[in-house]
Every structure is written in structure tokens, then in C-alpha cells.
Amino acid sequence: MERELTLEIVRVTELGALAAAKWVGRGDKNAADDAATTAIRSMFDSVSIDGTVVIGEGEMDDAPMLYIGEKVGTKEGPEVDVAVDPLEGTEVVAAGLHNAQAVIAIAEKGSLLHAPDIYMEKLACGPELAGKLSLNDPVELTLQKAAHYTGRALSDLTVMVLERERHADLISRLRAAGVRIKLLGHGDVAGAIASALPDSGVDLYLGSGGAPEGVLAAAAMRCLGGDMQGRLLPDGPFEKQRCVSMGIEDPSRVLTLEDMAGTGDVLFAATGVTSGEFLDGVRMIGSDRAETHSVIMRASSRTVRYIRSMHYLPLKQFPAGLPEVPSMGRAASL
């Protein structure tokens, strides 16, 4: 893939984040998601790729745009798989909380896992532990291996976990082992990525979250030199059959990083909507400017770039059809 694509992809996530940011704290997650999705879909029309959405907003019958199988891009560039979460954290934006972002991964055609929208058990770690841990191991053995390979005491390890009721037993076992726990309120993709960032203070990411988010995180881990493993958690026969229909014949097997994000080149881009683990959110400056904070990574070079952009909103080309933020007009003079 051409290097020039990196900036093109960031422009896509930036517009999605700017559109969604208008809905922060307004209690309408659907409008926020619709705004991000519409903005991102429109920007893809200018990106020099022949792309096919493999992770998106759902099936064609359920999603009007960015649906699985939709073609995006100018059709004049390389053939690529596209994984996109226009707004990771719709409820986060509605409530004005942390870790919402617009996320895109692009990989060579046939590289990205076609993951159904179900839960996935996950283990993510940084370069120091890559290839040395197994999702098949009990969590206690995983921690012992992590301590051994890093040369640190268990008490010096930090494990990040989504704060969910389903993780109560996992959290109890982690506490019994004596490691530090950093609970994450929201942001499954950001949580996994944190384990591979040298300044995050996080050594491991454990627990279950969305399978599509797992593929996006795996794409980022390819760029960071980290490792990630996943195991799909289908709930009942229907979800098992869904896995099979998407090409995953044995949903119970451990999926490697290569299974989820291939072995070729990968681009990963994200722009913060609300501030989180490694990105700041959209910041309004006066009435006509906004600042965005983005990251763009590339697997072939392992280059990670953070980009701060200042946008003059009156000249920003937002697409038609964005949901309008309710307005009561100007405040009365006091």
C-alpha cells in the first residue's frame, strides 16, 4: 500500500470524529453514530483504494452504509479489506464519557477476519511478550509467564480489564494473584492497544469484548509489534452458525494475530471524539474552529504518528444528511 494513504485515512477518521463530537453529552447515541457513519462514508469516496468493508455497521439489510460487503474508495487504488467502527463508543458520546473514537483499519485484500458481531475472549500484550503467552493457559499461568519474561514481580505487573459484571471472576483471580488492575470503563480497542504502548503502564489486556473491535485492535497490534489472541464466544446455535457462515468453521479455536489481521501491510487510524487512554477528544476553539487528535500506524514500517489538526469549520465539507443538533436559538439577554 502507498504511504500517501496514511494521511488520506486520517482525514476520514477526522471528519467522522468532528461530526460525532457535536453530539457529546446530548443523550442520543443513534444520532451520534449516524453522524459519524455518514461523514466517514462520504470521505471514503475520495480515498484512492478499491476497498471492501469486512467489518462495518452490519449486514446490508441492517445498515444503509458501511455495511459488510460494501465497496468504498475511488476504485483506482489497491484492493484492500476495510474494517471500520465510525464511532467506537456511541453510548460514551451520548453520556459525555471517555474513550470514544472513530477507527479504521485497512489491510491487503483477504487479510482481515470477517468477524461476526458477537463477544470475543481476548489477550493482548506488547512486543516484550509477543509470541510467549497463550489464551489457552489459565490466567494464573499467563501472569507467571508474563512476570518471568519481563523479569518483574507479579506485584509490578498491570493488567487492564473492561469493568463489566461478566469479568467479576477474572478480576477476583487477578487480585488473588497480586497484580495491579486498571479497570477500563469504555473503549475495547483502546484498551488492547494500551498493552503495546511503552508509556501506558499496562502490561496485559484481558477479558471479553466485541469481536469486530478485536479485529480492529489486532490491526493496530500488527503495527505496534505487539501480540493479540482471540476466541469467539458464540451464544447458542444461531451465533455458532453465524461464525461458520462467515468462514470460521471452528469458533472455539484460538485466533492468532495473523488470523485476525494477516501478515501483509496494515494501516490503522483513529481520531478521538472524547478523550481517552491515548487520544484526546475533539476540542472546540471559539465558535468556528476545532482541534482533533489522531494516530496513524503502519505495519510495514512500525511507524506511529500522532497528528494534531486545527479545522476551520465553516470551510469543512460535511456531507448532506447529517442529523441536526437540536437548537433553542440564542440565549436571551440578561
Short mmCIF file of N, CA, C and O in Angstrom, two decimals, residues 20 32 50 58 65 75 83 94 137 171 197 199 206 220-221 224 246 254 281 296 298 316:
data_model
loop_
_atom_site.label_atom_id
_atom_site.label_comp_id
_atom_site.label_asym_id
_atom_site.label_seq_id
_atom_site.Cartn_x
_atom_site.Cartn_y
_atom_site.Cartn_z
N ALA A 20 -19.31 13.47 14.96
CA ALA A 20 -19.84 12.84 16.18
C ALA A 20 -19.72 13.76 17.39
O ALA A 20 -20.55 13.72 18.30
N ALA A 32 -25.48 10.31 17.18
CA ALA A 32 -24.02 10.39 17.16
C ALA A 32 -23.43 9.38 16.19
O ALA A 32 -22.54 9.70 15.40
N ASP A 50 -9.50 0.48 -3.73
CA ASP A 50 -10.61 -0.35 -4.17
C ASP A 50 -10.93 -1.23 -2.98
O ASP A 50 -10.44 -2.35 -2.85
N GLY A 58 -22.79 -3.61 9.97
CA GLY A 58 -23.71 -4.75 9.95
C GLY A 58 -23.98 -5.21 8.53
O GLY A 58 -23.31 -4.82 7.58
N MET A 65 -25.31 2.11 5.12
CA MET A 65 -23.98 2.42 4.60
C MET A 65 -22.93 1.80 5.50
O MET A 65 -23.20 1.46 6.65
N LYS A 75 -11.88 3.26 -6.33
CA LYS A 75 -11.70 2.05 -7.16
C LYS A 75 -10.43 2.14 -8.01
O LYS A 75 -10.19 1.28 -8.84
N ALA A 83 -11.84 -2.37 7.67
CA ALA A 83 -12.55 -2.54 8.94
C ALA A 83 -12.80 -1.15 9.50
O ALA A 83 -11.86 -0.35 9.60
N ALA A 94 -22.92 9.77 23.95
CA ALA A 94 -24.21 10.23 24.44
C ALA A 94 -24.13 10.71 25.88
O ALA A 94 -24.78 11.69 26.26
N ASP A 137 -3.98 -20.91 28.23
CA ASP A 137 -3.48 -21.07 29.60
C ASP A 137 -4.44 -20.47 30.62
O ASP A 137 -5.10 -19.46 30.33
N ILE A 171 -11.49 -10.68 37.50
CA ILE A 171 -10.92 -9.64 38.37
C ILE A 171 -10.54 -10.22 39.72
O ILE A 171 -9.47 -9.89 40.28
N LEU A 197 1.66 0.01 24.14
CA LEU A 197 2.24 1.36 24.16
C LEU A 197 3.23 1.46 25.31
O LEU A 197 2.88 1.21 26.47
N ASP A 199 4.48 3.78 27.08
CA ASP A 199 4.28 4.73 28.17
C ASP A 199 2.90 4.61 28.82
O ASP A 199 2.50 5.48 29.59
N LEU A 206 -6.86 -8.22 29.21
CA LEU A 206 -7.56 -9.50 29.30
C LEU A 206 -9.06 -9.26 29.41
O LEU A 206 -9.51 -8.21 29.87
N ALA A 220 -4.09 -2.84 14.82
CA ALA A 220 -3.18 -1.91 15.50
C ALA A 220 -1.99 -2.65 16.10
O ALA A 220 -0.85 -2.16 16.03
N MET A 221 -2.23 -3.83 16.66
CA MET A 221 -1.13 -4.58 17.26
C MET A 221 -0.12 -5.03 16.22
O MET A 221 1.08 -5.11 16.50
N LEU A 224 2.15 -2.17 15.90
CA LEU A 224 2.92 -1.84 17.10
C LEU A 224 3.91 -2.93 17.48
O LEU A 224 4.71 -2.75 18.40
N MET A 246 -19.51 -17.21 8.09
CA MET A 246 -18.51 -16.18 7.79
C MET A 246 -17.12 -16.77 7.63
O MET A 246 -16.11 -16.06 7.62
N VAL A 254 -8.42 -20.90 19.08
CA VAL A 254 -7.76 -19.63 19.35
C VAL A 254 -7.34 -18.98 18.04
O VAL A 254 -6.69 -19.61 17.19
N GLY A 281 -9.83 14.10 22.93
CA GLY A 281 -11.06 14.27 22.18
C GLY A 281 -11.06 15.55 21.37
O GLY A 281 -10.13 16.36 21.43
N ILE A 296 -1.93 7.47 13.47
CA ILE A 296 -1.88 6.66 12.26
C ILE A 296 -0.67 5.75 12.38
O ILE A 296 0.44 6.19 12.70
N ARG A 298 1.47 2.12 10.72
CA ARG A 298 1.67 1.27 9.55
C ARG A 298 2.50 0.06 9.94
O ARG A 298 3.56 0.19 10.56
N LYS A 316 -15.24 23.42 6.24
CA LYS A 316 -15.21 21.96 6.27
C LYS A 316 -16.38 21.41 5.48
O LYS A 316 -17.52 21.85 5.63
#
